[in-house]
Short mmCIF file of C-alpha atoms in Angstrom, two decimals:
data_model
loop_
_atom_site.label_atom_id
_atom_site.label_comp_id
_atom_site.label_asym_id
_atom_site.label_seq_id
_atom_site.Cartn_x
_atom_site.Cartn_y
_atom_site.Cartn_z
CA MET A 1 -57.78 25.37 42.66
CA ARG A 2 -57.49 23.16 45.68
CA TYR A 3 -57.51 20.05 43.48
CA LYS A 4 -55.88 19.39 40.01
CA HIS A 5 -57.55 16.20 39.09
CA ILE A 6 -61.13 14.85 39.53
CA PHE A 7 -61.97 11.16 39.76
CA PHE A 8 -65.51 9.94 39.61
CA ASP A 9 -67.21 6.54 40.22
CA LEU A 10 -69.81 5.61 37.61
CA ASP A 11 -72.63 3.51 39.00
CA HIS A 12 -74.81 5.02 41.58
CA THR A 13 -72.83 8.28 41.27
CA LEU A 14 -73.29 9.56 37.85
CA TRP A 15 -75.17 6.70 36.10
CA ASP A 16 -78.42 5.89 37.98
CA PHE A 17 -77.84 2.10 38.25
CA GLU A 18 -81.00 1.43 40.20
CA ALA A 19 -83.29 3.20 37.65
CA ASN A 20 -81.54 1.58 34.66
CA CYS A 21 -81.47 -1.81 36.30
CA ILE A 22 -85.23 -1.78 37.20
CA GLU A 23 -86.09 -0.77 33.63
CA THR A 24 -83.95 -3.55 32.17
CA LEU A 25 -85.29 -6.32 34.59
CA GLN A 26 -88.90 -5.16 33.88
CA GLU A 27 -88.26 -5.81 30.20
CA LEU A 28 -86.70 -9.20 30.95
CA TYR A 29 -89.51 -10.15 33.28
CA THR A 30 -92.02 -9.59 30.49
CA GLU A 31 -89.73 -10.94 27.75
CA HIS A 32 -89.26 -14.32 29.56
CA ALA A 33 -92.95 -14.50 30.82
CA LEU A 34 -91.73 -15.01 34.39
CA GLU A 35 -95.25 -14.58 35.89
CA LYS A 36 -96.15 -17.81 34.04
CA ARG A 37 -93.14 -19.52 35.55
CA GLY A 38 -94.38 -18.95 39.07
CA ILE A 39 -92.95 -15.44 39.96
CA PRO A 40 -96.10 -13.58 41.01
CA SER A 41 -94.92 -10.05 40.28
CA PHE A 42 -92.02 -7.99 39.15
CA GLU A 43 -91.79 -6.47 42.55
CA THR A 44 -91.12 -9.72 44.26
CA PHE A 45 -88.68 -10.78 41.48
CA TYR A 46 -86.73 -7.51 41.81
CA ALA A 47 -86.64 -7.69 45.71
CA SER A 48 -85.06 -11.16 45.56
CA TYR A 49 -82.69 -10.29 42.80
CA SER A 50 -81.42 -7.16 44.60
CA VAL A 51 -80.45 -8.98 47.78
CA ILE A 52 -78.73 -11.87 45.88
CA ASN A 53 -76.89 -9.43 43.43
CA ASP A 54 -75.57 -7.29 46.23
CA LYS A 55 -74.23 -10.32 48.07
CA LEU A 56 -72.58 -11.75 44.95
CA TRP A 57 -70.99 -8.31 44.12
CA ASP A 58 -69.49 -8.26 47.59
CA ARG A 59 -68.09 -11.70 47.10
CA PHE A 60 -66.77 -10.65 43.61
CA ARG A 61 -64.98 -7.57 45.09
CA LYS A 62 -63.35 -9.91 47.62
CA GLY A 63 -62.12 -12.19 44.81
CA LEU A 64 -64.22 -15.10 45.93
CA ILE A 65 -66.12 -15.58 42.64
CA THR A 66 -65.51 -14.82 39.08
CA ARG A 67 -67.18 -12.40 36.69
CA GLN A 68 -68.96 -15.32 34.91
CA ASP A 69 -70.20 -16.68 38.33
CA LEU A 70 -71.64 -13.28 39.16
CA ARG A 71 -73.36 -12.92 35.78
CA THR A 72 -75.03 -16.31 36.01
CA LYS A 73 -75.68 -16.98 39.66
CA ARG A 74 -77.54 -13.67 40.32
CA PHE A 75 -80.18 -15.07 38.18
CA SER A 76 -80.00 -18.78 39.02
CA LEU A 77 -80.15 -18.04 42.73
CA THR A 78 -82.97 -15.62 42.36
CA PHE A 79 -85.02 -18.33 40.41
CA LEU A 80 -84.27 -20.75 43.24
CA ASP A 81 -86.06 -18.45 45.63
CA PHE A 82 -89.15 -19.14 43.54
CA LYS A 83 -88.38 -22.85 43.35
CA ILE A 84 -87.28 -22.65 39.68
CA GLY A 85 -84.28 -24.60 38.60
CA ASP A 86 -83.54 -23.71 34.99
CA ASP A 87 -79.92 -23.22 33.93
CA LYS A 88 -80.85 -22.41 30.37
CA LEU A 89 -83.18 -19.71 31.49
CA SER A 90 -80.57 -18.27 33.97
CA THR A 91 -78.00 -18.11 31.17
CA ALA A 92 -80.34 -16.52 28.70
CA MET A 93 -81.34 -13.89 31.32
CA GLY A 94 -77.75 -13.15 32.12
CA LYS A 95 -76.86 -12.69 28.47
CA ARG A 96 -79.85 -10.40 27.77
CA PHE A 97 -79.21 -8.41 30.93
CA ILE A 98 -75.69 -7.57 29.78
CA GLU A 99 -77.02 -6.66 26.37
CA ILE A 100 -79.84 -4.38 27.54
CA LEU A 101 -78.50 -2.62 30.67
CA PRO A 102 -75.72 -0.67 29.10
CA THR A 103 -78.16 0.98 26.58
CA LYS A 104 -80.08 2.64 29.41
CA THR A 105 -79.36 6.34 29.80
CA ALA A 106 -80.78 7.55 33.19
CA LEU A 107 -78.30 9.82 35.02
CA PHE A 108 -78.57 11.45 38.42
CA PRO A 109 -79.93 14.89 38.48
CA HIS A 110 -77.41 17.63 37.52
CA ALA A 111 -74.85 15.07 36.31
CA VAL A 112 -74.23 16.61 32.95
CA GLU A 113 -74.51 20.14 34.38
CA VAL A 114 -71.81 19.41 36.86
CA LEU A 115 -69.60 17.70 34.20
CA ASP A 116 -70.07 20.76 32.04
CA TYR A 117 -69.05 22.95 34.97
CA LEU A 118 -65.84 21.06 35.77
CA GLN A 119 -64.86 20.88 32.10
CA GLN A 120 -65.35 24.62 31.75
CA LYS A 121 -63.16 25.11 34.74
CA LYS A 122 -60.39 23.05 32.95
CA TYR A 123 -60.37 20.12 35.49
CA PRO A 124 -58.95 16.97 34.03
CA ILE A 125 -61.85 14.43 34.83
CA HIS A 126 -61.40 10.73 35.14
CA MET A 127 -63.36 7.60 35.96
CA ILE A 128 -62.43 4.80 38.35
CA THR A 129 -64.97 2.00 38.22
CA ASN A 130 -65.23 -1.64 39.47
CA GLY A 131 -67.58 -2.39 36.67
CA PHE A 132 -66.61 -4.55 33.65
CA GLU A 133 -64.87 -2.56 30.96
CA GLU A 134 -67.03 -3.22 27.89
CA THR A 135 -70.19 -2.67 29.93
CA GLN A 136 -69.13 0.52 31.53
CA LEU A 137 -67.85 1.99 28.19
CA LEU A 138 -71.17 1.30 26.68
CA LYS A 139 -72.96 2.87 29.58
CA MET A 140 -71.00 6.15 29.26
CA GLN A 141 -71.45 6.13 25.38
CA HIS A 142 -75.21 5.58 25.42
CA SER A 143 -75.77 8.18 28.19
CA GLY A 144 -73.56 10.73 26.38
CA ILE A 145 -70.82 11.34 29.05
CA GLN A 146 -67.80 9.41 27.76
CA HIS A 147 -66.25 12.59 26.12
CA TYR A 148 -65.88 14.28 29.51
CA PHE A 149 -63.26 11.86 30.75
CA THR A 150 -59.61 11.91 30.06
CA HIS A 151 -58.96 8.46 31.53
CA ILE A 152 -61.39 5.71 32.30
CA ILE A 153 -59.85 3.21 34.69
CA THR A 154 -61.76 -0.09 35.18
CA SER A 155 -60.85 -2.95 37.49
CA GLU A 156 -60.19 -5.05 34.38
CA THR A 157 -57.60 -2.65 33.01
CA CYS A 158 -55.44 -2.55 36.14
CA GLY A 159 -56.30 -6.04 37.68
CA SER A 160 -57.43 -4.53 40.96
CA LEU A 161 -60.80 -3.49 42.52
CA LYS A 162 -61.79 -0.57 44.67
CA PRO A 163 -61.10 -0.21 47.57
CA HIS A 164 -57.64 -1.79 47.09
CA ARG A 165 -55.03 0.91 46.76
CA GLU A 166 -53.59 -0.65 43.53
CA ILE A 167 -56.41 0.73 41.43
CA TYR A 168 -55.96 4.19 43.00
CA ASP A 169 -52.19 4.13 42.50
CA PHE A 170 -52.82 3.07 38.94
CA ALA A 171 -55.28 5.75 38.34
CA VAL A 172 -53.01 8.50 39.74
CA ASN A 173 -50.05 7.39 37.74
CA LEU A 174 -52.05 7.21 34.58
CA ALA A 175 -53.28 10.75 35.09
CA SER A 176 -49.63 11.89 36.00
CA THR A 177 -50.83 13.38 39.15
CA THR A 178 -50.63 12.68 42.93
CA ALA A 179 -53.28 11.60 45.42
CA SER A 180 -52.95 14.69 47.44
CA ASP A 181 -53.68 16.82 44.33
CA SER A 182 -56.84 14.78 43.53
CA ILE A 183 -60.27 14.11 44.83
CA MET A 184 -62.54 10.97 44.50
CA ILE A 185 -66.40 11.21 44.16
CA GLY A 186 -68.42 8.14 44.88
CA ASP A 187 -71.40 6.62 46.50
CA THR A 188 -69.98 3.81 48.63
CA LEU A 189 -68.33 4.37 51.82
CA ASP A 190 -66.27 1.13 52.11
CA VAL A 191 -65.32 1.13 48.44
CA ASP A 192 -64.95 4.62 47.02
CA ILE A 193 -64.35 6.67 50.18
CA LEU A 194 -62.26 4.20 52.15
CA GLY A 195 -60.18 3.22 49.13
CA ALA A 196 -59.37 6.95 48.44
CA GLN A 197 -58.60 7.58 52.19
CA GLN A 198 -56.00 4.80 52.10
CA VAL A 199 -53.95 6.53 49.42
CA GLY A 200 -54.26 9.99 50.88
CA MET A 201 -56.86 11.24 48.45
CA ASP A 202 -59.67 13.60 49.60
CA GLN A 203 -63.22 12.31 48.99
CA VAL A 204 -66.78 13.44 48.25
CA TYR A 205 -69.33 11.02 49.52
CA PHE A 206 -72.53 11.19 47.26
CA ALA A 207 -75.15 10.09 49.65
CA PRO A 208 -78.61 11.25 48.48
CA ASN A 209 -80.54 8.77 50.69
CA GLN A 210 -78.07 7.71 53.35
CA ILE A 211 -76.75 8.63 56.77
CA VAL A 212 -72.95 8.68 57.19
CA GLU A 213 -71.62 6.22 59.82
CA GLY A 214 -68.22 5.00 60.64
CA VAL A 215 -65.99 6.24 57.81
CA LYS A 216 -65.73 10.09 57.79
CA PRO A 217 -65.44 11.48 54.29
CA THR A 218 -63.80 14.86 53.52
CA TYR A 219 -67.17 16.07 52.11
CA THR A 220 -70.69 14.64 51.99
CA ILE A 221 -73.25 15.74 49.45
CA LYS A 222 -76.87 14.79 48.78
CA CYS A 223 -77.03 16.20 45.23
CA LEU A 224 -74.36 16.47 42.62
CA SER A 225 -75.00 20.16 42.21
CA GLU A 226 -73.36 20.73 45.64
CA LEU A 227 -69.95 19.84 44.01
CA LYS A 228 -69.91 23.38 42.61
CA ALA A 229 -69.35 24.74 46.10
CA ILE A 230 -66.43 22.32 46.66
CA LEU A 231 -64.80 22.48 43.30
#
């Protein structure tokens, strides 16, 4: 086998973050009667939330804001888009979001099939994720995939975020392997792919709806089932 250890990203790679997030936010939109607060539809609420959340995650990865800032501001800033200033509501939404989201179970097509395949081929499989540890573990437990992974490395456990090399070095050392004997599978060019490149690890860019520009991954796939031809 070309590779001895497999490293996966979780959100947007195995666990369908967008589908699970939409389902969670729809529940919260109804639970908190946001239409009566002046937000005309779930679609307008989600469009605003998505833009703000992406910007805040970028700032969090750069160390510019804290985890608590991220969890509260994504809702307070979204509400301000609709001229709603309500810290109590923002805090309540942030808390409920963290409670509900990890219980959702949508995975990308062929995720379990591919994990079974890799397990049958005796690959040690590991996770490297920037998500918060408690939340990520709950996602994996509820979706039934935690047992596939030998090591689950979160940014909290090692004190570093992808794409910084420290989290990759930490993961490789924990797995008792080397970057050259490993491969990283993820959905984000400037996080998963660039980070792995910086430590000399081959990469698979999972891009079901994207065109590759700039960074050139070792492999690019549009469906997880394509991993069988690589591994």
